[in-house]
Short mmCIF file of C-alpha atoms and ligand atoms in Angstrom, two decimals:
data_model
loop_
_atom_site.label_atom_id
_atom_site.label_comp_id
_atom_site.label_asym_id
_atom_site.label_seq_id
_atom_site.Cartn_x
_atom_site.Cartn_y
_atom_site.Cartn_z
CA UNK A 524 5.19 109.21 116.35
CA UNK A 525 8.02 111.28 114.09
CA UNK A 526 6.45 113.53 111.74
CA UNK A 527 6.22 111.66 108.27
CA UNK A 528 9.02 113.46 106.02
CA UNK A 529 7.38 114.33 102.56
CA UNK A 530 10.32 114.15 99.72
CA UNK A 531 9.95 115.26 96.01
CA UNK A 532 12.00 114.03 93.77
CA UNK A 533 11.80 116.37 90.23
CA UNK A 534 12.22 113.72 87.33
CA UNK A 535 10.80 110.64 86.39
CA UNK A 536 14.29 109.45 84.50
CA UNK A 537 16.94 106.77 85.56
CA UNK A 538 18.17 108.54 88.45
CA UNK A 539 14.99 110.35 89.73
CA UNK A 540 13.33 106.71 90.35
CA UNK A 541 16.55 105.15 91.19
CA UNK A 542 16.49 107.63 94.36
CA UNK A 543 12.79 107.58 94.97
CA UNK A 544 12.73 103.41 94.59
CA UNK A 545 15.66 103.77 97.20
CA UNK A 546 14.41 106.01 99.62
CA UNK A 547 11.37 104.64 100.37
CA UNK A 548 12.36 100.96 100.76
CA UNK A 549 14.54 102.25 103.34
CA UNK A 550 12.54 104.97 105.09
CA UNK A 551 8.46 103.31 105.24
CA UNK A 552 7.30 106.80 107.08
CA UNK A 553 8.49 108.93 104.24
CA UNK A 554 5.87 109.81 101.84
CA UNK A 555 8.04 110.01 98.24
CA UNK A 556 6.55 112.23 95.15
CA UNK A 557 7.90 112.16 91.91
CA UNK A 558 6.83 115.22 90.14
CA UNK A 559 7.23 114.53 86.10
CA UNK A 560 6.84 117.25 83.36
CA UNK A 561 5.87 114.69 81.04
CA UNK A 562 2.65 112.46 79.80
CA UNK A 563 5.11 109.61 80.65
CA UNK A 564 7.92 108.52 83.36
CA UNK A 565 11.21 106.56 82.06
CA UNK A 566 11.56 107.79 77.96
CA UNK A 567 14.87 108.22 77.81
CA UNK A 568 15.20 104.82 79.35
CA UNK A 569 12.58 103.21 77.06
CA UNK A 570 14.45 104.80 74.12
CA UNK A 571 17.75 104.33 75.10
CA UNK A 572 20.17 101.96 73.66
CA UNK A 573 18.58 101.62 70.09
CA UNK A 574 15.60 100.31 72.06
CA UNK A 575 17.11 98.18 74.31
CA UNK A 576 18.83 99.88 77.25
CA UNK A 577 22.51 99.27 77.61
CA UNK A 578 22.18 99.47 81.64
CA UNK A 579 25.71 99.47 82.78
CA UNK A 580 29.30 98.16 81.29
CA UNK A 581 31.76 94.84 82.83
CA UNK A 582 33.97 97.12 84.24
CA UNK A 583 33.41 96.20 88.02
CA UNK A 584 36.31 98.54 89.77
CA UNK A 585 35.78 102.37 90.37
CA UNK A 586 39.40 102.65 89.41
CA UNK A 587 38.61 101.53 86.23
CA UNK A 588 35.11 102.30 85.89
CA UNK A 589 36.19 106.57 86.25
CA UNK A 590 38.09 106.42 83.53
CA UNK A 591 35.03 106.12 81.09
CA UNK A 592 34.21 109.35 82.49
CA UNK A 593 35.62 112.56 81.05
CA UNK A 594 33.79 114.82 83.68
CA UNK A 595 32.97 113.62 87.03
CA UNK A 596 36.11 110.62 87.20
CA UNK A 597 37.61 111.98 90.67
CA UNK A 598 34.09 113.15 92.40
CA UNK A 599 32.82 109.28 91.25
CA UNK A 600 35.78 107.59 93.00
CA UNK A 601 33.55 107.42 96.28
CA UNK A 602 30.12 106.96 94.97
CA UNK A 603 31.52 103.94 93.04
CA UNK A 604 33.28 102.14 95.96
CA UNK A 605 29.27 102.25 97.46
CA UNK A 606 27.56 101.43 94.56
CA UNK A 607 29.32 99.82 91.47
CA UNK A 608 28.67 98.28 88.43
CA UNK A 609 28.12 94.78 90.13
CA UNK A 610 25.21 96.53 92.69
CA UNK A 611 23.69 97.57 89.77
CA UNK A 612 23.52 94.05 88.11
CA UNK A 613 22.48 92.34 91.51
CA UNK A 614 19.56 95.08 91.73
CA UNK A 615 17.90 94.29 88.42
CA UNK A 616 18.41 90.51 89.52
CA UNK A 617 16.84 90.52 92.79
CA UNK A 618 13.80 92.32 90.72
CA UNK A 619 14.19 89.61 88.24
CA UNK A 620 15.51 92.11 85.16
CA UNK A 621 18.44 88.97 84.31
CA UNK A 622 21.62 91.28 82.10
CA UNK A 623 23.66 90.18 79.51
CA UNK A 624 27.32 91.00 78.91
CA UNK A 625 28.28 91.79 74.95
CA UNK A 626 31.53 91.18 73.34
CA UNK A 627 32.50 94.56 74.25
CA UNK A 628 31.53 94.55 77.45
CA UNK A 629 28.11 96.92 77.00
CA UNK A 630 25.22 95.32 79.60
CA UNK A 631 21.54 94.71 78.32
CA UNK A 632 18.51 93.45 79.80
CA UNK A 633 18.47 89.77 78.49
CA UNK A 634 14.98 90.06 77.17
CA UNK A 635 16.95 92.92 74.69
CA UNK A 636 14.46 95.42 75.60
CA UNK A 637 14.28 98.40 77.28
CA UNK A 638 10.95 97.98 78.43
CA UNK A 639 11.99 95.33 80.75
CA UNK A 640 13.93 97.60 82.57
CA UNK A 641 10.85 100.18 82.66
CA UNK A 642 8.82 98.07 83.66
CA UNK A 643 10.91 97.01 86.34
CA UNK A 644 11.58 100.41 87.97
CA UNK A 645 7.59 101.07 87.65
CA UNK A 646 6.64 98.17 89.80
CA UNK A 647 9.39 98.74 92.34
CA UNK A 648 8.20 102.36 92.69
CA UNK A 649 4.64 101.51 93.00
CA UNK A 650 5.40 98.34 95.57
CA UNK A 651 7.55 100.85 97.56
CA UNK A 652 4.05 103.30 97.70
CA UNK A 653 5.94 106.37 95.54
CA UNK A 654 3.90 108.26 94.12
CA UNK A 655 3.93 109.74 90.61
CA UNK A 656 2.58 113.01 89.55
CA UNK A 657 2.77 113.31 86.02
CA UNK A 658 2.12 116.49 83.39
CA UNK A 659 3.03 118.60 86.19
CA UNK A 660 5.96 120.84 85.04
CA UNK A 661 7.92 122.43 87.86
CA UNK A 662 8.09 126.03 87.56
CA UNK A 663 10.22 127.17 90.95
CA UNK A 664 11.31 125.92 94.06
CA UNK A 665 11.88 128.40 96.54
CA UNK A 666 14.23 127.05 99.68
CA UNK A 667 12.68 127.78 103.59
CA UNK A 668 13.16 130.39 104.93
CA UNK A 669 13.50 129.40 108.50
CA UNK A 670 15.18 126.12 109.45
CA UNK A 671 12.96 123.62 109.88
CA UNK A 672 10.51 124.88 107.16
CA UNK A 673 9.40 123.12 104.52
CA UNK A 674 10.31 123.97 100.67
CA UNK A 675 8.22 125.37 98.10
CA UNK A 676 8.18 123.28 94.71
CA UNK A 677 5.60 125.57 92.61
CA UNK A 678 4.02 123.34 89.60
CA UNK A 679 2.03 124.31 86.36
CA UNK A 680 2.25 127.80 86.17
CA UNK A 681 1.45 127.71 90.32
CA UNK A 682 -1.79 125.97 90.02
CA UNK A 683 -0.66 123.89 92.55
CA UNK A 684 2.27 123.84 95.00
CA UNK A 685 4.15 121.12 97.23
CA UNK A 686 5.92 122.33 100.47
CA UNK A 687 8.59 118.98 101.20
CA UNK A 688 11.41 118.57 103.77
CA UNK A 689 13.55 117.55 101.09
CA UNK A 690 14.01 118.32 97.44
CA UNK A 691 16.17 116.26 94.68
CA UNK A 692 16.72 117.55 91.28
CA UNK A 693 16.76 114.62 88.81
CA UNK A 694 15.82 116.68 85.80
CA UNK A 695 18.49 115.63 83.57
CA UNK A 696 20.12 118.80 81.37
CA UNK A 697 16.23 120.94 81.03
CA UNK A 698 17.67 124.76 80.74
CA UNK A 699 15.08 125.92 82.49
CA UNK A 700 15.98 123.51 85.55
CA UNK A 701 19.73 125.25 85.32
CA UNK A 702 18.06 128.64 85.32
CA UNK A 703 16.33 127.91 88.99
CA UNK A 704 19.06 126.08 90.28
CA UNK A 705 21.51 129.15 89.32
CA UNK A 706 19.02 131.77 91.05
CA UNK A 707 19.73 129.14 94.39
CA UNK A 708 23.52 129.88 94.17
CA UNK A 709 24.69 127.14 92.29
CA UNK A 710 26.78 127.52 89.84
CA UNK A 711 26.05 125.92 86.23
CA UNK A 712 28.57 124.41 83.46
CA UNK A 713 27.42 125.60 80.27
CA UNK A 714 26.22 122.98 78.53
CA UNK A 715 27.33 121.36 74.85
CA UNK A 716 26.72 118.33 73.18
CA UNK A 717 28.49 115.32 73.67
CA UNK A 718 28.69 111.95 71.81
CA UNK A 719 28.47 112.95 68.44
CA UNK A 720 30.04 111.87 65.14
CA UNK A 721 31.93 113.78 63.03
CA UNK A 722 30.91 115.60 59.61
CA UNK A 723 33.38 115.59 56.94
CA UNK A 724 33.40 116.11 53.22
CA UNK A 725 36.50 113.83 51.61
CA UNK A 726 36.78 111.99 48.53
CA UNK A 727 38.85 109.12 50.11
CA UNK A 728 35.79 107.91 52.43
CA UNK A 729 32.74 109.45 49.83
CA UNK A 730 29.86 106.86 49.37
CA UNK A 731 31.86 104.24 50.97
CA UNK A 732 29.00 104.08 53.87
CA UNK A 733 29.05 101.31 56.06
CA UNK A 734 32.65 100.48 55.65
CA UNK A 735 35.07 99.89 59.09
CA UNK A 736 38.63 99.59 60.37
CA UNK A 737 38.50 97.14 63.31
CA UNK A 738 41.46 98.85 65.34
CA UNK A 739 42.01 102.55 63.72
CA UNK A 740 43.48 105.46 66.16
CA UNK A 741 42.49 108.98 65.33
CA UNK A 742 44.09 112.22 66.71
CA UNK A 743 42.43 115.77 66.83
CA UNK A 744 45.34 118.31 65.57
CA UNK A 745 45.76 121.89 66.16
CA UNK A 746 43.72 122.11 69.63
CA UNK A 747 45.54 122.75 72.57
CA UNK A 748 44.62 119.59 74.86
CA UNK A 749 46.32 117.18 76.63
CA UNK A 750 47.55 113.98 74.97
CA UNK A 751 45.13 111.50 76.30
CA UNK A 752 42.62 113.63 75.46
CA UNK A 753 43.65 114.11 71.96
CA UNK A 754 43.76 110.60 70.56
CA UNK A 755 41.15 107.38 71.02
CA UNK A 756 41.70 104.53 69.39
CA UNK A 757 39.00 101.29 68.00
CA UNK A 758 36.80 100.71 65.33
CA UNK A 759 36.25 103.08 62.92
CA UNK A 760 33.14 103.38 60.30
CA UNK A 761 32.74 105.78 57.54
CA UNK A 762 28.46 106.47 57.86
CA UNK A 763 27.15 109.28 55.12
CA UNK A 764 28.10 112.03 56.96
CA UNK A 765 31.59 111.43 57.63
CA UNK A 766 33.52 109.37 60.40
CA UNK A 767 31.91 107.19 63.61
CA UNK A 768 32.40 104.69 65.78
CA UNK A 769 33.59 104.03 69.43
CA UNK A 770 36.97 106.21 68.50
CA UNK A 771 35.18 109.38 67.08
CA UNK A 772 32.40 109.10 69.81
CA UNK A 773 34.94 108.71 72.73
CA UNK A 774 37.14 111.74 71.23
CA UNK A 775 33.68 113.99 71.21
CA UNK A 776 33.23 112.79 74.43
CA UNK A 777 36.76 114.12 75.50
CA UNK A 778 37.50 117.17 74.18
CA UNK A 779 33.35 118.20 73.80
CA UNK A 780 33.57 121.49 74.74
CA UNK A 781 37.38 122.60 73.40
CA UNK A 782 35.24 121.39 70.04
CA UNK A 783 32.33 123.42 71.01
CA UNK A 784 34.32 126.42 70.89
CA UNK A 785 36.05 125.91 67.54
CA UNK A 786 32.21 125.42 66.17
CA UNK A 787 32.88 121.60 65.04
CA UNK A 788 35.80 122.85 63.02
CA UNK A 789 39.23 121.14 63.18
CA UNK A 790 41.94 118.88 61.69
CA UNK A 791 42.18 115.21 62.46
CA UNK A 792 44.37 112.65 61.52
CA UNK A 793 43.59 108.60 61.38
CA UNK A 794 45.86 106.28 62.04
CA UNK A 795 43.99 103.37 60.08
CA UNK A 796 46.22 101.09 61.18
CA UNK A 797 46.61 101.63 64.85
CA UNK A 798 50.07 100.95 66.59
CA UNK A 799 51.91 101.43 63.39
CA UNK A 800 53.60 104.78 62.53
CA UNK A 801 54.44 106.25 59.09
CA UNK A 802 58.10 105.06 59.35
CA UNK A 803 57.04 101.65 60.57
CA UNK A 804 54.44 101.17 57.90
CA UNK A 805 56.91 102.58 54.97
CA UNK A 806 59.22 99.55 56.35
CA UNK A 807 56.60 97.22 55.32
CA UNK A 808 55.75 98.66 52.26
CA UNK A 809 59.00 98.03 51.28
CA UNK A 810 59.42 94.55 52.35
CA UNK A 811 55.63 94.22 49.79
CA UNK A 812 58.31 94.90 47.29
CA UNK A 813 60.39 92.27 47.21
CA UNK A 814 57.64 89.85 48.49
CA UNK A 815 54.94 90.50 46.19
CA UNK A 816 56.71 92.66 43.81
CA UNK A 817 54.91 91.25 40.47
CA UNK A 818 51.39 92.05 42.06
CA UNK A 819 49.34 95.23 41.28
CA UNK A 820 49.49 97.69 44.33
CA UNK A 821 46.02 98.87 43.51
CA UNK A 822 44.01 95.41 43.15
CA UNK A 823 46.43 94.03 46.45
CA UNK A 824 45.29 95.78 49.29
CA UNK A 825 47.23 95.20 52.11
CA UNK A 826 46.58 95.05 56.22
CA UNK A 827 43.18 94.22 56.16
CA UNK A 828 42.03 97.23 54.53
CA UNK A 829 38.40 96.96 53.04
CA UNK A 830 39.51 97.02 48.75
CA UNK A 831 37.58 100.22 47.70
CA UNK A 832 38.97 102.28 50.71
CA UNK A 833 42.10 100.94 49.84
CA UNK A 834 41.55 102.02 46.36
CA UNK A 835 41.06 105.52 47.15
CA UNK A 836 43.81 105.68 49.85
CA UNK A 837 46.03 104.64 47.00
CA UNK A 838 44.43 106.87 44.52
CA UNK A 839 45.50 109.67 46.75
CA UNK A 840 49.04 108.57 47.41
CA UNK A 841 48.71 109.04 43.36
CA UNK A 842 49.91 105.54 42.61
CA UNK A 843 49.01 104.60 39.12
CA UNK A 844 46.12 101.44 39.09
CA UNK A 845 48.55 99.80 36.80
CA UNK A 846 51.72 100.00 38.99
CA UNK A 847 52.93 96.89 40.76
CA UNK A 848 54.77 96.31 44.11
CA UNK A 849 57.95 96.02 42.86
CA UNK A 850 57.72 99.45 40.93
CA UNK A 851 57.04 101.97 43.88
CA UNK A 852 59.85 104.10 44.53
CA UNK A 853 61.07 105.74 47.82
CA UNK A 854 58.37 109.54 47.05
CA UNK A 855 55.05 107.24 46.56
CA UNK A 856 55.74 104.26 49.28
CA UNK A 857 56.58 107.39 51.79
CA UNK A 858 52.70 109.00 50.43
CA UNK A 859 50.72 105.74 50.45
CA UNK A 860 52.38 105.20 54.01
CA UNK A 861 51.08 108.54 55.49
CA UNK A 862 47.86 107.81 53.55
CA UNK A 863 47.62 104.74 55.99
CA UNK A 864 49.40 106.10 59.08
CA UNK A 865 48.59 109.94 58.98
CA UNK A 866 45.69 110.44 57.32
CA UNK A 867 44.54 113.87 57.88
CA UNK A 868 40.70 115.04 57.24
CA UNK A 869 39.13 118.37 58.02
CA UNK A 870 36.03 118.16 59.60
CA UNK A 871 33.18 120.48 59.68
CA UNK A 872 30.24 120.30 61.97
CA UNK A 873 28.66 117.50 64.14
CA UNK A 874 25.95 115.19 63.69
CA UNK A 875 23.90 112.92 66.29
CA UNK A 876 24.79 109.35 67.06
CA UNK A 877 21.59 107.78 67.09
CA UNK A 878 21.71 105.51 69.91
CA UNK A 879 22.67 107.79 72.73
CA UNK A 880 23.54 111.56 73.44
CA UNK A 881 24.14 113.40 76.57
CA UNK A 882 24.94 116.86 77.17
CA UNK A 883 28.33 117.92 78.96
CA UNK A 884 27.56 120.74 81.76
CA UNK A 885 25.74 120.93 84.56
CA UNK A 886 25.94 121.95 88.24
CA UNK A 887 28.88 122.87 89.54
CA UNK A 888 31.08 119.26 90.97
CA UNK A 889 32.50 121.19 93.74
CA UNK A 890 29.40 122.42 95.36
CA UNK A 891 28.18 118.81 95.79
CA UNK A 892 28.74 116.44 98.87
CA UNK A 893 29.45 113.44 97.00
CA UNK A 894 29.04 111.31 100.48
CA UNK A 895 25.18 111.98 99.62
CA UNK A 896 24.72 113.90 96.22
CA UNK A 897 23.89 116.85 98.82
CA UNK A 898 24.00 120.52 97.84
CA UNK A 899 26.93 122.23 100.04
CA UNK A 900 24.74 125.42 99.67
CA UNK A 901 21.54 124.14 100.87
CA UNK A 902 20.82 121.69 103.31
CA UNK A 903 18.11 118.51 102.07
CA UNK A 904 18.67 119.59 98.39
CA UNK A 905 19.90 116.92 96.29
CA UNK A 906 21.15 115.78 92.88
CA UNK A 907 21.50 112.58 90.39
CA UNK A 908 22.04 112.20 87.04
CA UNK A 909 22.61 114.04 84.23
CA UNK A 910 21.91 117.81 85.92
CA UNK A 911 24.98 117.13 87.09
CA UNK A 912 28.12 118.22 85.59
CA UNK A 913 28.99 115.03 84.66
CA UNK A 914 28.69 112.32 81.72
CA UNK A 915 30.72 109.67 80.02
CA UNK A 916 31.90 108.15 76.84
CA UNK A 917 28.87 105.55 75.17
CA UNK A 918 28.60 102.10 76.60
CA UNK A 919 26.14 102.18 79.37
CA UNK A 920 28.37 104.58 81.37
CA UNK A 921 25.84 107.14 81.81
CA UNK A 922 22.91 105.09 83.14
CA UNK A 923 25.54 103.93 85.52
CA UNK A 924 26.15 107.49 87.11
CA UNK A 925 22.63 107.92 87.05
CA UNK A 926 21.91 104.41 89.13
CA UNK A 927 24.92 105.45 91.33
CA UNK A 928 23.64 109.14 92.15
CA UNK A 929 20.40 108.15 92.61
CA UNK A 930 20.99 105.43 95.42
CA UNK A 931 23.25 107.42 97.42
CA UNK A 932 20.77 110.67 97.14
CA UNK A 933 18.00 107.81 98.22
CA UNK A 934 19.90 106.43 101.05
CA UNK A 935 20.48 110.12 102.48
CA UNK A 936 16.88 111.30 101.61
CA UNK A 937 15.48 108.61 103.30
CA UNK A 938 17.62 109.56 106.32
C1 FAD B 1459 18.54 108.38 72.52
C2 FAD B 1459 19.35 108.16 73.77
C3 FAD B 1459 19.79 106.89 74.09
C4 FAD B 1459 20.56 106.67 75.23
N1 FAD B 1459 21.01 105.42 75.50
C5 FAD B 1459 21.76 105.19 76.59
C6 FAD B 1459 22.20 103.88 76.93
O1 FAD B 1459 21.84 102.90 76.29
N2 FAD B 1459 23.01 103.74 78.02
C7 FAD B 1459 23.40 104.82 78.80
O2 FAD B 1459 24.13 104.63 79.76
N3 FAD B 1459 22.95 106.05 78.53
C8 FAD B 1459 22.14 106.27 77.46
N4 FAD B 1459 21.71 107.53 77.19
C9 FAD B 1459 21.99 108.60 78.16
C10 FAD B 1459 21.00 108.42 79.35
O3 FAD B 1459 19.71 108.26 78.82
C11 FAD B 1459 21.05 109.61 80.30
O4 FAD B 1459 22.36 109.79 80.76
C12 FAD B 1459 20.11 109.33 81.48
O5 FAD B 1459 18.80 109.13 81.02
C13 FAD B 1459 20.13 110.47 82.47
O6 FAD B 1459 19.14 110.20 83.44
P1 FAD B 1459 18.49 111.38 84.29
O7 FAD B 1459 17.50 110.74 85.18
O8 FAD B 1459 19.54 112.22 84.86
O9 FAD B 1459 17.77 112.30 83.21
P2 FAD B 1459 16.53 112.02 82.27
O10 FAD B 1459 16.43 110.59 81.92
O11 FAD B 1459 16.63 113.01 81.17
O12 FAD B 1459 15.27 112.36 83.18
C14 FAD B 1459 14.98 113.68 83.57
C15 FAD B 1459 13.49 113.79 83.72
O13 FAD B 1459 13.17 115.05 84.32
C16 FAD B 1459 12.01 115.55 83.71
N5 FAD B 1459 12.01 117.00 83.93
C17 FAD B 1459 12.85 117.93 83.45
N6 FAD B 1459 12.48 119.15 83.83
C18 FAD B 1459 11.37 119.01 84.59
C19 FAD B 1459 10.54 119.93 85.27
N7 FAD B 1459 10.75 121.23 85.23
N8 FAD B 1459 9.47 119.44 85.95
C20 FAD B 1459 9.22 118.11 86.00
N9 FAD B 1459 9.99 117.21 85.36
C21 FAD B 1459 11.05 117.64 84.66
C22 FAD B 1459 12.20 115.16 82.25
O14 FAD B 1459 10.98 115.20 81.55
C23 FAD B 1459 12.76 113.76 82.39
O15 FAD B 1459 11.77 112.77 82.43
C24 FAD B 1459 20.89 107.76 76.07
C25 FAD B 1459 20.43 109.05 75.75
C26 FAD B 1459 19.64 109.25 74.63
C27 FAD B 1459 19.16 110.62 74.34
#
């Protein structure tokens, strides 16, 4: 009989069970470890989405799935014409996890908790026969030194060791994980933050918290980057800090590590009124003044604008409160029109958006077969997830690349 193959899988996250789940439904004579630092398997999964997991997004090409990914689109091409977006939703189905589509095309269990999901990938693991080793932190793995050797995978401070045929690394963005891989050969990222909100300190959005433009388009100035990088459009919200929402998060998500290296400090300008430029919008300011020319500009506000941002916006053009349509001349329709149209705000640090954040960095993309998530430095070391120098803009896009990874990396570790 074949020698059982022992696999250990380092991380009990989204793509570290995905994999183990994977490989040993498909190979029955491999004997699959997951080796967890943690009390617990699965938090970021039981945390994420505010609780209730967004599990993948409605996008069901690779074409157009890549595109949510700033790094990682071209490697993903592949991986997603094996294991898309719909694989994902028949997967939870067959294992009766039912998913929901939202107006904006985000995926949740339809129970609207995470734990469904959790729960879900526990049982499958435990019906395949993978077994979990939790509180055991891996320290080192050290590769064999003759083919045909097993690996070393040294746990706890080396209280205890594990000598498998094949290693994957699921351990999401841990440092110290970076630090081992790098003494392997492989080359690391440097990680920064992603998906974050921006900080800024105005008068035209202060205490007006909770407050959103359904279609706003906002432009980072000054930073050399290319266009489509530069400029996201959707709904914005002013929070207490400053400026969020799918535009601001998608733009961090971009350009996270040209705004790493100006330390969170740069010039944008908002658009609140997306597809409309200055000129455009000074044309229909001036058709409000024949049409509504008895009206007060201050108490009117115009476009769908919320009325107390609309108060300041026209505060700062420096319109009087008691001036009417009619009486705007050429200087303040051309101020209130770039108040609207070209907005510009400094910003000044970073802050967390609460229901998901991933770090940009990670191993190396082009020392990775992406056929199998295989090292191209070692043979039967593998990768999923977020170790990986890849991530994407919020929406469930990130549990996706995690489900994807880890299936392929399952399919070739069960091999
Ligand atoms: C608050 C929050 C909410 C989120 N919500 C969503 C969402 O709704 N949708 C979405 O798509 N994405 C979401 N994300 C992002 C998503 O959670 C990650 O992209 C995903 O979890 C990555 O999976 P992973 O398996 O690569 O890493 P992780 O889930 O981080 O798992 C890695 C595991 O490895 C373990 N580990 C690390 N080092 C060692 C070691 N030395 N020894 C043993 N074990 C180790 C860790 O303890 C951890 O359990 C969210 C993130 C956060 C922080």
């Amino acid at each position: 009989m074949a020698k059982k193959q022992k696999i250990v899988i380092i991380g009990g996250g989204a793509a570290g069970f995905f994999a183990a789940i994977t490989c040993a439904e498909t190979n029955k004579n491999a004997e699959v470890i997951i080796v967890e630092r943690g009390k617990d398997v699965l938090n970021k999964v039981k945390i994420s989405g505010g609780g209730r997991c967004n599990v993948t997004h409605a996008i069901w090409t690779p074409r157009e799935l890549v595109k949510n990914y700033p790094r990682g689109a071209r490697e993903l091409m592949g991986p997603f014409s094996k294991f898309c977006t719909g694989d994902t939703v028949d997967w939870f189905a067959k294992r009766d996890v039912e998913t929901k589509i939202e107006d904006d095309g985000r995926m949740f269990p339809v129970s609207d908790s995470s734990q469904s999901i959790v729960d879900c990938l526990w049982k499958s693991a435990k019906r395949a026969g993978v077994k979990i080793y939790n509180s055991s932190r891996v320290e080192n793995i050290y590769p064999p030194e003759q083919k045909g050797q097993p690996w070393k995978v040294m746990i706890n401070n080396g209280d205890n060791a594990l000598y498998p045929d094949k290693i994957m690394m699921a351990s999401g963005s841990n440092p110290k994980m970076w630090d081992v891989l790098k003494h392997l050969g492989h080359a690391i990222v440097p990680p920064v933050p992603s998906l974050f909100t921006f900080n800024i300190k105005d008068t035209r959005i202060k205490d007006l918290l909770g407050i959103s433009m359904p279609n706003a388009e906002v432009k980072i100035n000054g930073i050399d980057l290319p266009k489509k990088s530069r400029t996201a459009h959707g709904p914005l919200l002013i929070t207490h800090w400053g400026l969020s929402g799918p535009a601001i998060l998608k733009l961090s998500a971009i350009a996270a590590r040209e705004l790493n290296e100006k330390k969170y400090r740069f010039e944008i300008s908002v658009n609140w009124r997306y597809g409309y430029s200055v000129n455009e919008t000074t044309e229909d300011l001036e058709e409000l003044g024949t049409e509504i020319s008895k009206k007060l500009v201050r108490s009117n506000p115009q476009f769908g604008f919320p009325q107390r941002l609309w108060h300041r916006l026209v505060d700062a053009a420096d319109i009087p409160a008691e001036r009417r349509w009619g009486e705007i001349g050429k200087k303040m329709r051309g101020k209130l029109a770039a108040q609207i149209a070209h907005c510009t705000f400094q910003v000044n640090g970073k802050s967390t958006f609460k229901e998901e954040f991933v770090t940009a960095g990670g191993v190396e993309l082009n020392e990775i077969d992406f056929q199998r998530f295989e090292s191209k430095i070692h043979d039967n070391l593998f990768f999923a997830g977020e170790v990986l120098n890849i991530d994407a803009v919020t929406g469930g896009f990130n549990f996706q690349a995690a489900w994807t990874g880890g299936y392929l990396a399952g399919l070739a570790l069960a091999e």
